[in-house]
Coordinates of C-alpha atoms and ligand atoms in Angstrom, one line a residue:
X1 CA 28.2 -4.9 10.9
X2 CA 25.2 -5.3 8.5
X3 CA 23.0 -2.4 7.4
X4 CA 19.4 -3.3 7.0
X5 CA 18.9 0.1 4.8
X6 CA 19.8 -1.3 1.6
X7 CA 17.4 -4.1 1.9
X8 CA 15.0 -2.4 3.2
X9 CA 11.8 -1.1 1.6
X10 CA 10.8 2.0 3.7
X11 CA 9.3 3.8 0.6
X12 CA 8.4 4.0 -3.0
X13 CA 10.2 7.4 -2.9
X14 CA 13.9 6.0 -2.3
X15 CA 13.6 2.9 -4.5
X16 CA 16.7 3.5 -7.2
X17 CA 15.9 3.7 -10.9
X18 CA 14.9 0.0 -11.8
X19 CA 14.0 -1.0 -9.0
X20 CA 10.1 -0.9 -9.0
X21 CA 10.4 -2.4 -12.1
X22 CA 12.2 -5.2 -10.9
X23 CA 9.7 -5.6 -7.6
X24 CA 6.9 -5.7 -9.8
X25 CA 8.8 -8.5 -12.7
X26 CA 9.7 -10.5 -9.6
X27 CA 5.9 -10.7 -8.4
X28 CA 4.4 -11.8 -11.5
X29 CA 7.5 -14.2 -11.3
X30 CA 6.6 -15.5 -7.8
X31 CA 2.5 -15.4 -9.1
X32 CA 3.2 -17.7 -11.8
X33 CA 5.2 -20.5 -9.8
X34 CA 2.7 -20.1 -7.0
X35 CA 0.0 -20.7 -9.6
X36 CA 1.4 -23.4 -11.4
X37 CA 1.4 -25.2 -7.7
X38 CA 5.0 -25.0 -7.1
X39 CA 6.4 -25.3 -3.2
X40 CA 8.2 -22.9 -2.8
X41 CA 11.7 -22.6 -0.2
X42 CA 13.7 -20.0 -1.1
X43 CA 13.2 -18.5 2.9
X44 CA 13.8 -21.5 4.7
X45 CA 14.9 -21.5 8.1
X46 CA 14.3 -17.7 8.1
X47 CA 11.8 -15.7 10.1
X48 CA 10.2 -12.7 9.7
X49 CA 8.8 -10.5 12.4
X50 CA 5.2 -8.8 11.9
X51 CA 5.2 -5.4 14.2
X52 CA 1.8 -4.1 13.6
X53 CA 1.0 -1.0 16.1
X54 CA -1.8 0.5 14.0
X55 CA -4.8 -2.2 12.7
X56 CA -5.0 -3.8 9.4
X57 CA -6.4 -6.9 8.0
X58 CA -4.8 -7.1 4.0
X59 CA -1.5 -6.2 4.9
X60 CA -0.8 -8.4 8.1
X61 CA -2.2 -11.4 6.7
X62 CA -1.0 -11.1 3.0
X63 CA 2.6 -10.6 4.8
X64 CA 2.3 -13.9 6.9
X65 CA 0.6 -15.7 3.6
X66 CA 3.5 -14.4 1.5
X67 CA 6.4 -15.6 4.3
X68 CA 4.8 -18.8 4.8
X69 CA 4.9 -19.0 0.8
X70 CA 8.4 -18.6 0.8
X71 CA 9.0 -21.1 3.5
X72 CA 9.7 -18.8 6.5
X73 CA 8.4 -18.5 10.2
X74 CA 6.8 -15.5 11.3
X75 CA 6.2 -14.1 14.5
X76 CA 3.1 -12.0 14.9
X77 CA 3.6 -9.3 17.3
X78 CA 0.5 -7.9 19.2
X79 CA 1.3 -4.7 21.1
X80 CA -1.3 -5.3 23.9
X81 CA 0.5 -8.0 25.1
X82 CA 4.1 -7.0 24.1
X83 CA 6.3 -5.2 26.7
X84 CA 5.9 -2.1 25.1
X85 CA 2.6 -1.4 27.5
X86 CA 5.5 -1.3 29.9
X87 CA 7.4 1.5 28.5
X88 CA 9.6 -0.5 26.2
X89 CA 11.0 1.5 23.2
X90 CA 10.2 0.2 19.8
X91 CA 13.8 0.1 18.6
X92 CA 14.7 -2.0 22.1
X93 CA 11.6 -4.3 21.0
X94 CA 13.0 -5.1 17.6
X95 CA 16.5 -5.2 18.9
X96 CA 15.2 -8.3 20.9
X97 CA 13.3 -9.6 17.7
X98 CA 17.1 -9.7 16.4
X99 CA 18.6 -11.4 19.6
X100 CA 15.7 -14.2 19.1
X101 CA 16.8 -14.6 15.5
X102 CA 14.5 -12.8 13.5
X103 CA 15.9 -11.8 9.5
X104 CA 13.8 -9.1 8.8
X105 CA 10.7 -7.0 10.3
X106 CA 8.0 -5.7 8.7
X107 CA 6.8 -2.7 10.8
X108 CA 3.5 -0.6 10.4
X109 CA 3.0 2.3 12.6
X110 CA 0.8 5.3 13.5
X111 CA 3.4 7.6 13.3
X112 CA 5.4 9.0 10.0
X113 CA 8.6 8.0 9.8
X114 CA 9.1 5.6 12.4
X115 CA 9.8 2.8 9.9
X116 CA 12.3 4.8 8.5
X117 CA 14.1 5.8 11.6
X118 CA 14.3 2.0 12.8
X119 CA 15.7 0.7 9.2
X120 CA 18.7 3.4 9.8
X121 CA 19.5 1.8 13.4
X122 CA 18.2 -1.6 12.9
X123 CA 21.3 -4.4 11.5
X124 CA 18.0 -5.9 9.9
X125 CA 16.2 -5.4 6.9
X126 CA 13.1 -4.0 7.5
X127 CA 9.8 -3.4 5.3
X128 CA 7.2 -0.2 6.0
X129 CA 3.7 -1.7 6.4
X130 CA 2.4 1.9 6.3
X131 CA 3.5 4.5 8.1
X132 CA 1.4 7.4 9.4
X133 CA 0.3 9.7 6.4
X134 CA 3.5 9.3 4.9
X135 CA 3.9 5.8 2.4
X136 CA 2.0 2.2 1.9
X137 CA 4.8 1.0 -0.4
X138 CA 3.9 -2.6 -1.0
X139 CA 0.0 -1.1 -1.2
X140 CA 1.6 0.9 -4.4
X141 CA 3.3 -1.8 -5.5
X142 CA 0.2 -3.8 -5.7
X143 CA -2.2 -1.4 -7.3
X144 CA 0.6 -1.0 -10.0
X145 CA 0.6 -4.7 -10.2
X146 CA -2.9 -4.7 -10.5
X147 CA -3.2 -2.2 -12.9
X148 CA -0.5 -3.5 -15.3
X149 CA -2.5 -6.6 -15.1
X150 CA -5.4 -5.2 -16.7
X151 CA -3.6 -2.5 -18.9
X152 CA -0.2 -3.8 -20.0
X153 CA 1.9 -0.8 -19.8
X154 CA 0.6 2.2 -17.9
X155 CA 2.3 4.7 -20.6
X156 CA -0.2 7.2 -21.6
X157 CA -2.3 5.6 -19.3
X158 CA -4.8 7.9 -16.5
X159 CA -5.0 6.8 -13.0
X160 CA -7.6 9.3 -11.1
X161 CA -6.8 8.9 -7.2
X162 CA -10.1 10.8 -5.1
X163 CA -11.0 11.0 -1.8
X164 CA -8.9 12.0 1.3
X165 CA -5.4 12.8 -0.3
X166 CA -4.0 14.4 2.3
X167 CA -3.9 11.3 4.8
X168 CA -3.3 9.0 2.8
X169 CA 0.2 6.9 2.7
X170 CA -1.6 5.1 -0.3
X171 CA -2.2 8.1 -2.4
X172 CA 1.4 9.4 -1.6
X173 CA 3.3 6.3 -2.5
X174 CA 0.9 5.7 -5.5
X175 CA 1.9 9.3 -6.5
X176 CA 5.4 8.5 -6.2
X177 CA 5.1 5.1 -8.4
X178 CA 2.4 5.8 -11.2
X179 CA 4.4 8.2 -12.9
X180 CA 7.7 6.4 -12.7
X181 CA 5.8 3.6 -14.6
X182 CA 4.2 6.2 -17.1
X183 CA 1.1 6.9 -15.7
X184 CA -0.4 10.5 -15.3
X185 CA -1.7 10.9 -12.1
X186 CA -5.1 13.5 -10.9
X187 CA -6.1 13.6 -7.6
X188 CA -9.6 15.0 -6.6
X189 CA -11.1 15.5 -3.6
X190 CA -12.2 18.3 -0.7
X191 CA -10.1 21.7 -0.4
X192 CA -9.4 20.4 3.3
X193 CA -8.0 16.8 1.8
X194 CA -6.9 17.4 -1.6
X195 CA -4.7 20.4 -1.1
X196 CA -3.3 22.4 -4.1
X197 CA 0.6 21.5 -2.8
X198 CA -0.2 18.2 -3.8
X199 CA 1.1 19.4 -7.2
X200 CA 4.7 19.4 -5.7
X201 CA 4.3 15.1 -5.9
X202 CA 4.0 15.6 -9.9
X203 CA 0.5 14.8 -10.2
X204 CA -2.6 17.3 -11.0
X205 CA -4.8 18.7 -8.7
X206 CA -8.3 18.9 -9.8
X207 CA -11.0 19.1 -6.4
X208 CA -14.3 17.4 -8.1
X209 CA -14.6 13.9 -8.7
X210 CA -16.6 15.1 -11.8
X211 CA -13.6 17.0 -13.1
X212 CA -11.4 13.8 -13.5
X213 CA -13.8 10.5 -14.3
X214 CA -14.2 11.2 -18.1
X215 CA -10.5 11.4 -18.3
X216 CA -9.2 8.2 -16.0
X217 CA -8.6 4.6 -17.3
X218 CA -8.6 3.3 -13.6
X219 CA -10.2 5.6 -10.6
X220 CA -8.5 4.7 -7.0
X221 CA -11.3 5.9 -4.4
X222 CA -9.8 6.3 -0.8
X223 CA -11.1 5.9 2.6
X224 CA -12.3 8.8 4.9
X225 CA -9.5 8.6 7.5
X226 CA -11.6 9.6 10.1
X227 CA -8.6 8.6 12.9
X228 CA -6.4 11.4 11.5
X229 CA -9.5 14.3 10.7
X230 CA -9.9 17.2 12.4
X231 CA -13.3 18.3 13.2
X232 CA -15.5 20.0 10.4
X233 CA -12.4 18.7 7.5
X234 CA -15.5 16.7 6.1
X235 CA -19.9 16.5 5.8
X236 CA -21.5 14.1 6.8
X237 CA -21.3 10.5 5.7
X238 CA -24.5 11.0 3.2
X239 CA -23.4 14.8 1.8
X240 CA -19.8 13.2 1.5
X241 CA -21.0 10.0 -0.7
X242 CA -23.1 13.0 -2.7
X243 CA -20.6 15.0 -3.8
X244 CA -17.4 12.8 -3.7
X245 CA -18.5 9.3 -4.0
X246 CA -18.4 6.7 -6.8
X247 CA -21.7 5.5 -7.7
X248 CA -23.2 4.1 -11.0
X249 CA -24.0 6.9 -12.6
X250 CA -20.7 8.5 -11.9
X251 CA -19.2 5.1 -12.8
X252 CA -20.9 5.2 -16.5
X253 CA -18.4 8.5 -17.0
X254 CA -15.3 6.6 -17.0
X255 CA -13.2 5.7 -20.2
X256 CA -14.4 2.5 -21.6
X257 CA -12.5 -0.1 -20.0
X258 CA -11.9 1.1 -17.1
X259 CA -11.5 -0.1 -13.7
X260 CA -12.4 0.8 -10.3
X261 CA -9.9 0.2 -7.1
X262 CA -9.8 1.0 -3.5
X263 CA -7.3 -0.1 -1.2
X264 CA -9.7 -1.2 1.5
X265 CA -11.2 -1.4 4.1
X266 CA -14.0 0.6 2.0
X267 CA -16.9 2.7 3.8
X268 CA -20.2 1.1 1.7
X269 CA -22.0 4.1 0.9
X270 CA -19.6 6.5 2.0
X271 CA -16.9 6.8 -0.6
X272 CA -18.2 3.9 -2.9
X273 CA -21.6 2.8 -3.7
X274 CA -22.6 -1.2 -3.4
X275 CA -23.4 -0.7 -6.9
X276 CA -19.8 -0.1 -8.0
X277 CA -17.9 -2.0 -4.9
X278 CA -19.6 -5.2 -6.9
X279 CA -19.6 -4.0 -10.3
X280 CA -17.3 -6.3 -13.2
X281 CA -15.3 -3.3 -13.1
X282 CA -14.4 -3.3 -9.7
X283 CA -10.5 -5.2 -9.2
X284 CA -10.6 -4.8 -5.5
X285 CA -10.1 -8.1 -4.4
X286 CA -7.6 -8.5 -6.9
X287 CA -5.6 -5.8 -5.3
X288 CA -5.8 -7.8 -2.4
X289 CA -4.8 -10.8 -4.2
X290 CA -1.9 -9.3 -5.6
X291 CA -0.6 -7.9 -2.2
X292 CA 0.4 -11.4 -1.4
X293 CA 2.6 -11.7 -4.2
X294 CA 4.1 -8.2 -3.9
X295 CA 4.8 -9.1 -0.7
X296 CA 6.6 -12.2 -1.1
X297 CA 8.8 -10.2 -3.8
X298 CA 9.4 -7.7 -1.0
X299 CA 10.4 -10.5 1.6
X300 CA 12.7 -12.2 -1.0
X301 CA 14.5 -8.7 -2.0
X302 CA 15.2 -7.9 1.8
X303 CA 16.0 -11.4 3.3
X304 CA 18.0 -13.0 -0.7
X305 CA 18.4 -9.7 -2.9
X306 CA 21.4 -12.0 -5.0
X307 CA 17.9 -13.6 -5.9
X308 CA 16.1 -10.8 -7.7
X309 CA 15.8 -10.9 -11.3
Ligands
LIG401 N1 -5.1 -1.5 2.4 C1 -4.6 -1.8 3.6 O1 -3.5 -1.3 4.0 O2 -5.5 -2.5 4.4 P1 -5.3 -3.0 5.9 O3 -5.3 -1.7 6.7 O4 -6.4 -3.9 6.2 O5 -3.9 -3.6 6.0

């Protein structure tokens, strides 16, 4: 029997020594055919199976752009309609995904974990789409992409990550792959989002936004997740954007050079101002660009890893 595990990408955190590196080489290798107008086949005749149970825009299409890239089918699974309304288990669901053919799922799900329970029972290879508050591991992947595009190296380099730490997959698997690449990592953001046990990740905890712009090369601004808050965890939308959000004055701080990200979707005015959203500094949309390519190196690693370079 096949295991799916060791093709699987359920996290930044159990990717063996080399192996970010290699996801990220193989990207830029798959961006650079893709842009020199090359057809590319190397996942013909396979199919890939989209299980989204949470909502996302970035990640489900750049997933179905990147198969389609590669020459595979997809099937786009929408829970609404799916027989798990009728009790069905998500581990019997992709089980039948594997009867019908299907070479590898890509799963993202409310809960943490789950991914990471199915790829130890699944005989498929199976890729985390994001996972409750746990990791976003082709979202890392593609900020360091995106970063590395602009920077080179990231040795000695200073990524600040603010906002709502605590539930986000992002920040964790961002904290898990910066510093592997030579990046020092600060995170800032409210006591109730940016605990001090963040520290344990390897990164530094600082609270204020205006403790870590005059130090950061790129600043990663994050979403309020109000989905996961409890009540009273943050102010209002106008105090928050006050005290914690990145607008042009704020923005003027930063190293010279640097760039603003966000994984999306952003809340205008919340977390980011227009002003810096839109600014020649902002690579937003080319973090979004880059997922597709990440992606595709993902797909390629789970469904042909003899391929990988
Ligand atoms: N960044 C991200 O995961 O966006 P989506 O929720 O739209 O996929």
């Amino acid at each position: 029997m096949r295991s799916g595990i060791g093709r699987s990408l359920v996290g930044i955190r159990g990717l063996r020594d080399g192996e970010l590196e290699a996801l990220l080489d193989l990207a830029r290798a798959l961006r650079a055919r893709v842009r020199a107008g090359e057809t590319l086949s190397e996942l013909r005749g396979k199919t890939v199976a989209l299980l989204f149970l949470e909502p996302s825009t970035r990640t489900r299409f750049s997933f179905e752009v990147a198969a389609r890239r590669l020459g595979a089918e997809c099937l786009v699974f929408s829970s609404d309609s799916s027989s798990t309304v009728k009790g069905e288990t998500l581990l019997d669901t992709t089980r039948v995904l594997r009867s019908l053919g299907t070479d590898c799922i890509v799963v993202r799900h409310q809960a943490s974990g789950v991914p990471h329970q199915l790829a130890r029972r699944l005989e498929l290879p199976l890729i985390n789409a994001g996972d409750g508050i746990n990791e976003h591991p082709t979202q890392a992947l593609l900020d360091a992409l995106t970063l590395q595009d602009r920077f080179g190296s990231l040795e000695g380099r200073t990524v600040a990550i603010v906002g709502d730490i605590r539930h986000s997959r992002v920040a964790r698997s961002n904290c898990y792959a910066l510093p592997r690449l030579g990046a020092r990592v600060l995170v800032a953001g409210p006591g109730t989002l940016c605990p001090d046990e963040l520290a344990a990740l390897g990164v530094e905890v600082r609270h204020g936004i205006d403790e870590v712009l005059a130090d950061a090369d790129a600043v990663m601004m994050l979403r309020i997740q109000r989905e996961r808050l409890g009540a009273g965890m943050v102010p209002s939308d106008a105090e928050y954007m006050r005290l914690y959000g990145l607008d042009a004055p704020r923005m003027s701080r930063l190293r010279p050079g640097a760039v603003v990200m966000h994984p999306a979707p952003m809340n205008r005015g919340v977390e980011i101002h227009d002003d810096v959203a839109d600014s020649t500094a902002s690579v937003i949309f080319r973090q979004a660009e880059n997922g597709v390519f990440v992606r595709m190196a993902a797909l390629l690693r789970a469904m042909q890893p003899g391929g990988l370079s």
